Rosetta silent file (secondary structure, phi, psi, omega in degrees, C-alpha in Angstrom):
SEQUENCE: XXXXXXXXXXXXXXXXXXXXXXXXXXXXXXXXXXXXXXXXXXXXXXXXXXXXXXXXXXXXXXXXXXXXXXXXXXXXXXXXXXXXXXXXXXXXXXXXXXXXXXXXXXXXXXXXXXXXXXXXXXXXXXXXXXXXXXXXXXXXXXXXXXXXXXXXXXXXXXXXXXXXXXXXXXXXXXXXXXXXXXXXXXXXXXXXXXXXXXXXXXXXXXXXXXXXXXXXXXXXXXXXXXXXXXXXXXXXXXXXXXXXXXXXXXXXXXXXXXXXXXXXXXXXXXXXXXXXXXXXXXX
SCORE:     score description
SCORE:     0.000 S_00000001
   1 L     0.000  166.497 -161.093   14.312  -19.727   -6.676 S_00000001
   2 L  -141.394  111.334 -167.495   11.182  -21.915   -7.627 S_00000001
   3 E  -102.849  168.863 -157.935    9.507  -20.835  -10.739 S_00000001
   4 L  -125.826  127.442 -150.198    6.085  -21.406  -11.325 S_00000001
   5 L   -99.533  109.549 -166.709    5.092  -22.774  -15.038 S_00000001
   6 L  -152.267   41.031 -164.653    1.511  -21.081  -15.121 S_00000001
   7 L    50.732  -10.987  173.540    1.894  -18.985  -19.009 S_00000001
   8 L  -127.092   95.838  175.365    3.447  -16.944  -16.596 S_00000001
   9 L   -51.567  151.476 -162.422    6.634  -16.909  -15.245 S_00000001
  10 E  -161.503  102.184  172.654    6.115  -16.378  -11.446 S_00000001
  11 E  -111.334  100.966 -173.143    9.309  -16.322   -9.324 S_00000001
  12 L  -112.755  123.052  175.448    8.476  -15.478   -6.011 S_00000001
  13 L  -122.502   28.704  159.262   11.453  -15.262   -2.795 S_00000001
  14 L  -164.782  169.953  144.794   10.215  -12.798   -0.317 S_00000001
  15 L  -140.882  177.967 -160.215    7.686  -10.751    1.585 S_00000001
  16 L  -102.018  143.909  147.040    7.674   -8.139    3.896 S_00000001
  17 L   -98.276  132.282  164.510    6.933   -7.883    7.786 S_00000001
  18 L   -35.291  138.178  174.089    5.228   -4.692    9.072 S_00000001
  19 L  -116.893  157.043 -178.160    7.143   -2.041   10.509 S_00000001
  20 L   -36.438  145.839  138.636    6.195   -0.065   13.728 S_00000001
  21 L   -38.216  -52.704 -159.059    3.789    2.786   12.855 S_00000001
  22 L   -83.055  -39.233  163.741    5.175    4.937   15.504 S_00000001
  23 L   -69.094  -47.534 -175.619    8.393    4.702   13.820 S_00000001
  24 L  -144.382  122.901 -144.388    8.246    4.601   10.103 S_00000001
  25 L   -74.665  -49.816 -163.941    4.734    5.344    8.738 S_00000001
  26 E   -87.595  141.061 -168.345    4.504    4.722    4.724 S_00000001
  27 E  -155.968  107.413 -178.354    4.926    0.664    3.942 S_00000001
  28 E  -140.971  164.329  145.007    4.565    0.041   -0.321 S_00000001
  29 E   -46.675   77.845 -162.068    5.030   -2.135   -2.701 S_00000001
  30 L   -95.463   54.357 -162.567    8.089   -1.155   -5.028 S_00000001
  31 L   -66.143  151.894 -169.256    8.242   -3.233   -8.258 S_00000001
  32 L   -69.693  -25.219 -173.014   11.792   -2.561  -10.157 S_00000001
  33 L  -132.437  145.563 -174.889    9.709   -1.572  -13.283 S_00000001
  34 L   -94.920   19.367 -155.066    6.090   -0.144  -13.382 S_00000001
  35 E  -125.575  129.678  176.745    5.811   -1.348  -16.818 S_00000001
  36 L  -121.885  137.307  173.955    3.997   -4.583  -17.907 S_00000001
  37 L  -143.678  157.827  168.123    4.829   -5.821  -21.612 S_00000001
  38 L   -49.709   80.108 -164.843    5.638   -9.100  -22.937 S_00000001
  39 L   113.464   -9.772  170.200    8.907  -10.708  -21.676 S_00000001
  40 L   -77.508  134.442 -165.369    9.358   -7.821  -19.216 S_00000001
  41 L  -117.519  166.500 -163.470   10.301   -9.038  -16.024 S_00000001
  42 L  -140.046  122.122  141.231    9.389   -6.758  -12.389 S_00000001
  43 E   -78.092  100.732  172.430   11.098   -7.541   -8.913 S_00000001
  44 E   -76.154  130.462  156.486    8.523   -6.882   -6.245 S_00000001
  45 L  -134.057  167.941  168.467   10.024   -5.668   -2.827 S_00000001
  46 E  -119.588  143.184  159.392    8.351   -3.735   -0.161 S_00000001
  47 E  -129.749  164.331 -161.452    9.378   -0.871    1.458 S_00000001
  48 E  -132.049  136.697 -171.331    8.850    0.815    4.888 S_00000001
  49 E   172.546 -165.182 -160.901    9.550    4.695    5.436 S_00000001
  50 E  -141.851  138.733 -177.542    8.738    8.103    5.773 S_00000001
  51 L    39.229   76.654 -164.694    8.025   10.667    2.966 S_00000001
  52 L    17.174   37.183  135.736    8.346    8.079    0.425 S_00000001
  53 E   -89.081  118.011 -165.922   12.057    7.135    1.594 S_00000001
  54 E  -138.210 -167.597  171.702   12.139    3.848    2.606 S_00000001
  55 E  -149.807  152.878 -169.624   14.304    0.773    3.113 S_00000001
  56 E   -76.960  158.945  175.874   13.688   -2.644    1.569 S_00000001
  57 L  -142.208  149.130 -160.298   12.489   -5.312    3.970 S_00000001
  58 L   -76.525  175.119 -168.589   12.888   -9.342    4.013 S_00000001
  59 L   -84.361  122.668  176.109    9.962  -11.794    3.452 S_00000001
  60 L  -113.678   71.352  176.460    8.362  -12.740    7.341 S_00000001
  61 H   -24.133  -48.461 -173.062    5.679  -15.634    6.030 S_00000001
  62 H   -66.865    4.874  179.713    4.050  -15.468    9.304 S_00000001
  63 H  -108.569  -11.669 -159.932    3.227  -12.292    9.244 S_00000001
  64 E   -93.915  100.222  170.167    1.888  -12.765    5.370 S_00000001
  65 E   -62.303  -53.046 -172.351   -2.236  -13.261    4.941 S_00000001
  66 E  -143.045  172.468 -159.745   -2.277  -12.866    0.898 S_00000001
  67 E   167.420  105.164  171.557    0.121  -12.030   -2.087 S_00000001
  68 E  -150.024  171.824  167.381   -1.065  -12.425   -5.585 S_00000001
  69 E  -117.744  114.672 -159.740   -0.555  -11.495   -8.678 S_00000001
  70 E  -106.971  102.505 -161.769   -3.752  -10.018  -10.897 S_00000001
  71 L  -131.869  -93.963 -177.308   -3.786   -9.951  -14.674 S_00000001
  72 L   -92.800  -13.374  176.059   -6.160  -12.153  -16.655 S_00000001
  73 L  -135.927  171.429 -175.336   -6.402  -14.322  -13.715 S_00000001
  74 E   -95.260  100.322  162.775   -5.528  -14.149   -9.568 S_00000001
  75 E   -82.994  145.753 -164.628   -2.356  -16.330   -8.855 S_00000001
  76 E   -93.952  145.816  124.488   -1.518  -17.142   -4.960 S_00000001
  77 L   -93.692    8.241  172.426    2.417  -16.431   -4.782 S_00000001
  78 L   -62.923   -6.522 -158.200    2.128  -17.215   -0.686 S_00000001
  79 L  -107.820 -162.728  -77.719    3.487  -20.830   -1.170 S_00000001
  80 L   -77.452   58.774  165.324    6.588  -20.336   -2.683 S_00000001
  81 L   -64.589 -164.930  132.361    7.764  -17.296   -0.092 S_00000001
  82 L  -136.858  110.539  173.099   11.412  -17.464    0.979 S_00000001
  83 L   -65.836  141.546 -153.069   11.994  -16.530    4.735 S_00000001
  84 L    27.712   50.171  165.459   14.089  -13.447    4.843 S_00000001
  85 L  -105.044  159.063 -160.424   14.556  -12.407    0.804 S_00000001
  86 L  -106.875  -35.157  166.373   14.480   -9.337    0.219 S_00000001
  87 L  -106.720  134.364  177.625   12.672   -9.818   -3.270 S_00000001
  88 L   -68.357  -57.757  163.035    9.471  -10.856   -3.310 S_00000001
  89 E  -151.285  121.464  165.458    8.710  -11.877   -6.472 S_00000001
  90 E   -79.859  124.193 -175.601   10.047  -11.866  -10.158 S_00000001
  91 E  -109.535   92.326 -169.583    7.265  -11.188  -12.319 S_00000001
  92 L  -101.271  119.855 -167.100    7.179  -11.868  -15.921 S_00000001
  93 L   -89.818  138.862  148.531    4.169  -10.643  -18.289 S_00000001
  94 L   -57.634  -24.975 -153.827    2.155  -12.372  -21.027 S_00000001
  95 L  -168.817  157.266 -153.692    0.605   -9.237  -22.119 S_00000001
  96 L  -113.539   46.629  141.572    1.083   -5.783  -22.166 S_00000001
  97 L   -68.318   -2.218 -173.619   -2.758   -5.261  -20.593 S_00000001
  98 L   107.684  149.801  162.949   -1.521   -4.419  -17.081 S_00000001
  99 L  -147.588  163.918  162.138   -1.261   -6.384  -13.645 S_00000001
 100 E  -137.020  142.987  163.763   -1.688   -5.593  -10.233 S_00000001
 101 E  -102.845  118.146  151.873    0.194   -7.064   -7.102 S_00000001
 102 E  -115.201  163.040  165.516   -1.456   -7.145   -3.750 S_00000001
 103 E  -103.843  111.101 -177.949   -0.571   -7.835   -0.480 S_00000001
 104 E  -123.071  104.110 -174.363   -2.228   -8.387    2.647 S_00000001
 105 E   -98.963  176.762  156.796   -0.438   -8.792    6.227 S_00000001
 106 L  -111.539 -101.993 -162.971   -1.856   -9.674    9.441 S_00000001
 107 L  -112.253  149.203 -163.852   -2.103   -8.219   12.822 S_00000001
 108 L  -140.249  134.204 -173.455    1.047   -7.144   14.338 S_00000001
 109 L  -109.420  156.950 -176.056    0.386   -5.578   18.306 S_00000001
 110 E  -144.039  154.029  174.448    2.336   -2.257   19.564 S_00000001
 111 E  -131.918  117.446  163.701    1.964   -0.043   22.820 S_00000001
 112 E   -88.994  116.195  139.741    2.737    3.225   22.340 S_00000001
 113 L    -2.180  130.260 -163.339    3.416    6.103   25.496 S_00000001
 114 H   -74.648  -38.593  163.150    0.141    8.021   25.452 S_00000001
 115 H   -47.724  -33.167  177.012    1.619   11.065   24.687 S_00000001
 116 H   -97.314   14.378  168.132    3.169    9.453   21.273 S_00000001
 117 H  -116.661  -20.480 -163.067   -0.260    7.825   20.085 S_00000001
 118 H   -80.878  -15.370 -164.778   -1.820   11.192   21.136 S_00000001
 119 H  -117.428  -30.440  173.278    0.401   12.701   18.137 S_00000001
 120 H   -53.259  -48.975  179.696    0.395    9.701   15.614 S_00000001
 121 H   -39.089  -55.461 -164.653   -3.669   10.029   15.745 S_00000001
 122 H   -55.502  -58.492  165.483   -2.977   13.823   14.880 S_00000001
 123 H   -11.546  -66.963  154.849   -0.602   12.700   12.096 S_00000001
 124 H   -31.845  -45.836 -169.744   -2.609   10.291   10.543 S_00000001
 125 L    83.290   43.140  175.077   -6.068   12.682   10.698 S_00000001
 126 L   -90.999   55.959 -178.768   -7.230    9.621   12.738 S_00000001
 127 H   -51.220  -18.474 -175.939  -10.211   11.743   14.518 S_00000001
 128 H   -77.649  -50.356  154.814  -12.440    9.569   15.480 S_00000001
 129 H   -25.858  -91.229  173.617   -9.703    8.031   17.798 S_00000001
 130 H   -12.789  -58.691 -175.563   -8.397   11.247   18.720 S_00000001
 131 H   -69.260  -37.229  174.927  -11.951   12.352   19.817 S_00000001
 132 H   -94.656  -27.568  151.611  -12.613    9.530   22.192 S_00000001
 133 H   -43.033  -45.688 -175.227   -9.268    9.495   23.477 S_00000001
 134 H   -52.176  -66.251  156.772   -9.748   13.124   24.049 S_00000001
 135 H     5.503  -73.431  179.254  -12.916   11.939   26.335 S_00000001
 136 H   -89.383  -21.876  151.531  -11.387    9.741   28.364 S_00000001
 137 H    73.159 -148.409 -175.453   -8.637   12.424   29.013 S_00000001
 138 H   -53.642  -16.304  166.002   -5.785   10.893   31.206 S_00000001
 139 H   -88.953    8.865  162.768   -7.573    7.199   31.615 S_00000001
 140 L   -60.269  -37.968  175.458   -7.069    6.690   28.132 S_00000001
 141 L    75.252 -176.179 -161.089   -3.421    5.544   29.004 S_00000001
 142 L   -73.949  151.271  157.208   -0.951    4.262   26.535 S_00000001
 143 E   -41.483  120.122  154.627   -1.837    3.085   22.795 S_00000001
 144 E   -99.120  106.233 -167.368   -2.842   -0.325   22.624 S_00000001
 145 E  -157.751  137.511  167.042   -3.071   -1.051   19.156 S_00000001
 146 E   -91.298  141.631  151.502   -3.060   -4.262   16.480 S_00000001
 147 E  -109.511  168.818  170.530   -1.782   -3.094   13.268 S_00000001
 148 E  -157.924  147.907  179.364   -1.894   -4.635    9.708 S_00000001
 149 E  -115.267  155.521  146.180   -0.918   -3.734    6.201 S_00000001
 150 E  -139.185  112.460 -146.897   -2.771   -3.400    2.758 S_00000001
 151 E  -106.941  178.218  153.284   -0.980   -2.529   -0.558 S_00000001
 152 E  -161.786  171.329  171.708   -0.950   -2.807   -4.127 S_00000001
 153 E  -140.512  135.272  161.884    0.868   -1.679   -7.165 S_00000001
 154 L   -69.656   71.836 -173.710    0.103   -1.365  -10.578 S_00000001
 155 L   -58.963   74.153 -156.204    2.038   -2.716  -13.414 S_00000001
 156 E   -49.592  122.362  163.273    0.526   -0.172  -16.297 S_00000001
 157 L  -152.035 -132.932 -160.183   -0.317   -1.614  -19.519 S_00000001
 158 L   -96.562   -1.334 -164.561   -3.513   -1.133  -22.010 S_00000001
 159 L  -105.190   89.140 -176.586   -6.312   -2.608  -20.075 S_00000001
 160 H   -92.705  -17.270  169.709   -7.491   -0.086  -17.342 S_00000001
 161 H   -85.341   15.767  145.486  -10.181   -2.537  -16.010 S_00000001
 162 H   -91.155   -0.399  155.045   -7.613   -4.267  -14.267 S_00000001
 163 L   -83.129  -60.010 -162.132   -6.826   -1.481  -12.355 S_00000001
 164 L   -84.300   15.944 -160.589   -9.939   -0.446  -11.386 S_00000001
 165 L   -88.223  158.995  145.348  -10.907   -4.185  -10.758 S_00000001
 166 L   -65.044  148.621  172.207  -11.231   -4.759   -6.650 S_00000001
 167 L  -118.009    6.478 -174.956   -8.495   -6.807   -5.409 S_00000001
 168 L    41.164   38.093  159.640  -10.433   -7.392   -1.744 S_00000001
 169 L   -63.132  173.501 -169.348   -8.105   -6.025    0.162 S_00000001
 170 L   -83.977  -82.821 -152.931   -9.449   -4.975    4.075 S_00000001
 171 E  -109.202  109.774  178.646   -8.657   -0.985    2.909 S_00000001
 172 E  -126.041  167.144  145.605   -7.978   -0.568   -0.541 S_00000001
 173 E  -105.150  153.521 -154.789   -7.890    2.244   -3.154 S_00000001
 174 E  -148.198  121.625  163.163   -9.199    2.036   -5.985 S_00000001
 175 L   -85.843  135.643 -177.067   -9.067    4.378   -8.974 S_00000001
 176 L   -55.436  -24.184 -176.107  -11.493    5.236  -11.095 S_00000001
 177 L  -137.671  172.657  139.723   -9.275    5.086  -14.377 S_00000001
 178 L   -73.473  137.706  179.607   -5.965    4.456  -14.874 S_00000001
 179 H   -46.239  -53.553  178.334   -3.798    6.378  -12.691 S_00000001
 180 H   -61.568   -1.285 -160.402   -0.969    6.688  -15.614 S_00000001
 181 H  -129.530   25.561  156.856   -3.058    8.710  -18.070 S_00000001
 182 L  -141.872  157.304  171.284   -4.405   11.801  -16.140 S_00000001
 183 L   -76.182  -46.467 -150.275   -2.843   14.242  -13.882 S_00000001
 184 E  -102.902   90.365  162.468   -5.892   14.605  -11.577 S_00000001
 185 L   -55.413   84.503 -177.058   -6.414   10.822  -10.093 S_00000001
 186 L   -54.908  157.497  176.437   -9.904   10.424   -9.229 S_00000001
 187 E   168.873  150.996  165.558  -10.503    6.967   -6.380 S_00000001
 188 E  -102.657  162.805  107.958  -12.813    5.293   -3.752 S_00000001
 189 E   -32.284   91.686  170.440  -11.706    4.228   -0.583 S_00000001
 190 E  -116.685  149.767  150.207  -12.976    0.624    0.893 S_00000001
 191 E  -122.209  116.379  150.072  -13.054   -0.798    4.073 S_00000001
 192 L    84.300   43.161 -178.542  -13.775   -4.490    4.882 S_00000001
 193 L    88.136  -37.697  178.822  -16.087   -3.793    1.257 S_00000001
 194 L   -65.584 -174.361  163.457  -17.544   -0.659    2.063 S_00000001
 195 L  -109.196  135.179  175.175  -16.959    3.002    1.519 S_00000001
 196 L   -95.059  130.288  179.111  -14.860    4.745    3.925 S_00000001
 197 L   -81.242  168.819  163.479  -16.265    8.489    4.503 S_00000001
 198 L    28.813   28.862  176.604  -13.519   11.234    5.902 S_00000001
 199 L   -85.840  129.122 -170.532  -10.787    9.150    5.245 S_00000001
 200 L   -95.433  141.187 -151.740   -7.728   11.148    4.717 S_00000001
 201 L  -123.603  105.571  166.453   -5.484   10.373    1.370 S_00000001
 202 E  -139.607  143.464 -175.433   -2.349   11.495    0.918 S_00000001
 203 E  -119.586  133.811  174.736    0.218   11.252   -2.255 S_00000001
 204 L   -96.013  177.559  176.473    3.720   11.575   -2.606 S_00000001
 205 L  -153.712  132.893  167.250    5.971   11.619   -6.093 S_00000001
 206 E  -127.043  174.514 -159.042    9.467   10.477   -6.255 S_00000001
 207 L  -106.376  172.657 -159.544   11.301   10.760   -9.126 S_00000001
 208 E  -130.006  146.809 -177.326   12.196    7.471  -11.871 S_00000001
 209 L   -92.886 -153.559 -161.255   15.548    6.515  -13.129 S_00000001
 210 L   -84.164  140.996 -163.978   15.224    5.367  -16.530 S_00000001
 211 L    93.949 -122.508 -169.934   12.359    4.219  -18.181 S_00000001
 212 L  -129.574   -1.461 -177.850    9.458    3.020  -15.848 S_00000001
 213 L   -95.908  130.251  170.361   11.985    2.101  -12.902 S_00000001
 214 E   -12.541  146.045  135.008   11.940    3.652   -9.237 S_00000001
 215 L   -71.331 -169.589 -178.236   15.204    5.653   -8.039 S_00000001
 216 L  -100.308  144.974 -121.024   16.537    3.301   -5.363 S_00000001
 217 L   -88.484  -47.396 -172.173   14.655    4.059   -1.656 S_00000001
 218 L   -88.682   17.488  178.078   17.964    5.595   -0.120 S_00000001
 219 L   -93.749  -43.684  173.652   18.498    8.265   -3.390 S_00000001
 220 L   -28.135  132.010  174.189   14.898    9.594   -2.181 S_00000001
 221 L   -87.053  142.288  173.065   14.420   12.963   -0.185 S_00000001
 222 L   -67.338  106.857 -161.140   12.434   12.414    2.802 S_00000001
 223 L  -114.251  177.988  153.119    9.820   15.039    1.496 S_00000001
 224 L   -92.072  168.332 -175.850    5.650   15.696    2.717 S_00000001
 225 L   -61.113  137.894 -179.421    2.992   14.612    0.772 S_00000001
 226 L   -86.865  -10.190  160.586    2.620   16.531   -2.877 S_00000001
 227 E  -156.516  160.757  170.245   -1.201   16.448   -2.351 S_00000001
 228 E  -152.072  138.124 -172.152   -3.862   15.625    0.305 S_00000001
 229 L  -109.535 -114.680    2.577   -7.777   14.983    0.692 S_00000001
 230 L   -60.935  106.917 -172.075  -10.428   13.480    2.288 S_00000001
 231 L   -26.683  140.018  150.133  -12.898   11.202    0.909 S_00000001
 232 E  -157.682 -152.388  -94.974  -16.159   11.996    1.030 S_00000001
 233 L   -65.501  -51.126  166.065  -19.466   10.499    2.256 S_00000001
 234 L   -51.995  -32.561 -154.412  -19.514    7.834   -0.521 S_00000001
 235 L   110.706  -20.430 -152.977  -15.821    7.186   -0.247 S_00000001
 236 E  -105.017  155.931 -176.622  -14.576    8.786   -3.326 S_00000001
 237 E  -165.073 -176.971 -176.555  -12.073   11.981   -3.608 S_00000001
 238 L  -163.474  151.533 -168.591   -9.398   13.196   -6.318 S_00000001
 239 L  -142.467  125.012  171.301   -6.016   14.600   -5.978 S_00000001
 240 E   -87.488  127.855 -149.880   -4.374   16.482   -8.863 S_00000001
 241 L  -165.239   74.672  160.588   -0.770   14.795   -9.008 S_00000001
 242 L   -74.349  158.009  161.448    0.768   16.210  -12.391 S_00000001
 243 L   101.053  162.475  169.822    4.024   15.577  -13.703 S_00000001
 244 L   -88.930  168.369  179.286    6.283   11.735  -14.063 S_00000001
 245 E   118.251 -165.045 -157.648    7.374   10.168  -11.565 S_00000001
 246 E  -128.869  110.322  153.441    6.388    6.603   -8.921 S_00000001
 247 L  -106.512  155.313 -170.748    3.689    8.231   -6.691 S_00000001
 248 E  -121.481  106.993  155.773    2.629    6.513   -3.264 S_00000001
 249 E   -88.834  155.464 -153.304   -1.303    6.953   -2.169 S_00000001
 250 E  -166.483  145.599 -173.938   -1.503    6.137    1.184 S_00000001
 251 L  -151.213  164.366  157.105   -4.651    5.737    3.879 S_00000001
 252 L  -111.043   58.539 -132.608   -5.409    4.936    7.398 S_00000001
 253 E  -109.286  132.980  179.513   -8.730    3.336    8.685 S_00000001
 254 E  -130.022  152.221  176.717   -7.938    2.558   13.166 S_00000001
 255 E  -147.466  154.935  179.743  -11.349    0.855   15.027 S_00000001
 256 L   -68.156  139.932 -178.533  -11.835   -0.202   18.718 S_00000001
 257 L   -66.005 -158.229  179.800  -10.378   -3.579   18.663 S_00000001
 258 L  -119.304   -1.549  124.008  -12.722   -6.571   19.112 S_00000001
 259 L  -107.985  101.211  175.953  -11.461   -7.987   22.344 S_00000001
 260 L   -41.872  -34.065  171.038  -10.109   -4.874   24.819 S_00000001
 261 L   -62.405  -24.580 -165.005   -8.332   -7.500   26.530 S_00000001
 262 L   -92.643  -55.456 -170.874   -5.562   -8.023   23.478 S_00000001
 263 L  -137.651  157.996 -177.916   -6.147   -4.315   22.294 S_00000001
 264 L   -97.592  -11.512 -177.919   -7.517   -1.401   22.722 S_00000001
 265 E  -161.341 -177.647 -161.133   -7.689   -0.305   18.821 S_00000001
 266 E  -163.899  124.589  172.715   -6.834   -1.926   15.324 S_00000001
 267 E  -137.804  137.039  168.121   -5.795    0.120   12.377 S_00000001
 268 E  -105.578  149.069 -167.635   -4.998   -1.045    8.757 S_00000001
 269 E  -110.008  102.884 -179.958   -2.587    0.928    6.598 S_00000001
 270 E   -74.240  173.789  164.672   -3.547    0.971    2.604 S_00000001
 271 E  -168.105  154.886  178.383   -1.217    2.060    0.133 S_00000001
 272 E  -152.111  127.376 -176.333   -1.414    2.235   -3.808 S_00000001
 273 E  -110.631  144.668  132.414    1.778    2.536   -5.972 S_00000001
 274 L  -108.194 -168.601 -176.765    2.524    4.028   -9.705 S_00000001
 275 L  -145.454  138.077  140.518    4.694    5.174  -12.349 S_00000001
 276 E  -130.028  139.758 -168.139    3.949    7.552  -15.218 S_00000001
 277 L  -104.637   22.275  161.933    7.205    7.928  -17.178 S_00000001
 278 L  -160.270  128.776  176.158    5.683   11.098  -18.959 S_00000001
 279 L   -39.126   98.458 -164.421    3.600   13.746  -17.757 S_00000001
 280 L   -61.505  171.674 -152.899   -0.051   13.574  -18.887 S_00000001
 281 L   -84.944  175.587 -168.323   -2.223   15.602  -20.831 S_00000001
 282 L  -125.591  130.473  178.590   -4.502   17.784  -18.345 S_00000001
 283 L  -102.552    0.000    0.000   -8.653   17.025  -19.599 S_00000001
């Protein structure tokens, strides 16, 4: 590993490559500890799954637009990647104010059977799709679709306006507070900068081994979501999500691609991960 002498150690050996949609839906960020303090160190991996069970997945540079880490400043961790690790980056804090990790991949293309994009769109709540598919009736034909992902995670500390900071991701979430200190987690929705209207939100909760750390992705039950929304005109929604535990917010924005010859549609997948390692007061 190749550490990076910046007041902050910053060991980074992997990233992730996108997994199919049509197979395994939910794609997050999974740091070993959600906790940032001084001398505490965090393994970033990604995982890919379903009902927030996942499996870890090696680092594919080529597939990897951005990867930083966001505290008092934005550090690039793309140039010191490691093709196929499985850990991303070892993270060590300066300060117990909080960090965020994002991620950004790029376009990855899949053709789905028409019948089996006709049911991810339902899946998703991707209506506007759905509706013009619907349209075109049997000459829609199979999914043609680019995909791409964009995460983050949250490394909690005392500083909530680094959480709520933009990280300029294509689809991000973005909470209004920190996430750790109320049950009912207020957030906008952006795409490409904007506010996404009727975008549907959904959160899971898995449960934390000791401390601020994850169980590990194959102790998880494949469960449904523990709450779900939709944003609305502005972008913004809330989900009441009581209780401890590493919850996964999770979004879906798909658009007609921009040349029909390569695709017929283009969807980006957000996701936004936490921890609270005690239930919060209710305001």
């Amino acid at each position: 590993m190749k550490a990076i002498p910046l007041r902050l150690l910053l060991v980074c050996t992997a990233l992730a490559a996108p997994a199919m949609p049509a197979s395994a839906h939910e794609y997050w960020l999974s740091p070993s500890t959600y906790r940032c303090a001084p001398g505490d160190t965090a393994a970033i991996r990604v995982l890919v799954g379903t009902g927030f069970r996942g499996e870890p997945k090696p680092y594919t540079p080529r597939r990897a637009v951005r990867f930083t880490f966001e505290a008092a400043r934005s550090i690039d961790l793309l140039p010191v990647g490691v093709n196929g690790e499985m850990v991303w980056a070892r993270i060590r804090s300066i300060d117990a104010l909080g960090a965020v990790v994002a991620y950004e991949s790029n376009d990855t293309y899949i053709e789905l059977p028409a019948a089996d994009f006709d049911r991810y769109l339902a899946l998703e709540g991707l209506t506007g799709p759905q509706a013009v598919r619907a349209a075109r009736s049997a000459a829609a034909g199979p999914g043609r679709e680019l995909y791409r992902r964009s995460c983050k995670t949250w490394l909690a500390g005392s500083d909530a306006a680094r959480v709520t900071r933009a990280s300029g991701l294509p689809l991000e979430i973005l909470p209004d507070a920190d996430p750790t200190t109320a049950a009912r987690v207020s957030f906008r929705v952006f795409y490409e900068g904007k506010p996404l209207p009727n975008a549907l939100v959904r959160a899971w909760r898995g449960p934390l081994g000791s401390g601020l750390s994850p169980v590990a992705a194959a102790e998880r039950d494949s469960v449904g979501p523990a709450a779900q929304t939709r944003t609305d005109a502005a972008g913004h929604a809330a989900l009441d999500l009581p209780g401890a535990g590493e919850f996964l917010l999770s979004t879906v924005q798909m658009v007609p691609a921009s040349d029909p010859a390569e695709a017929d549609w283009r969807s980006t997948w957000g996701s936004f991960t936490f921890a609270r390692a005690t239930a919060p007061r209710r305001r």
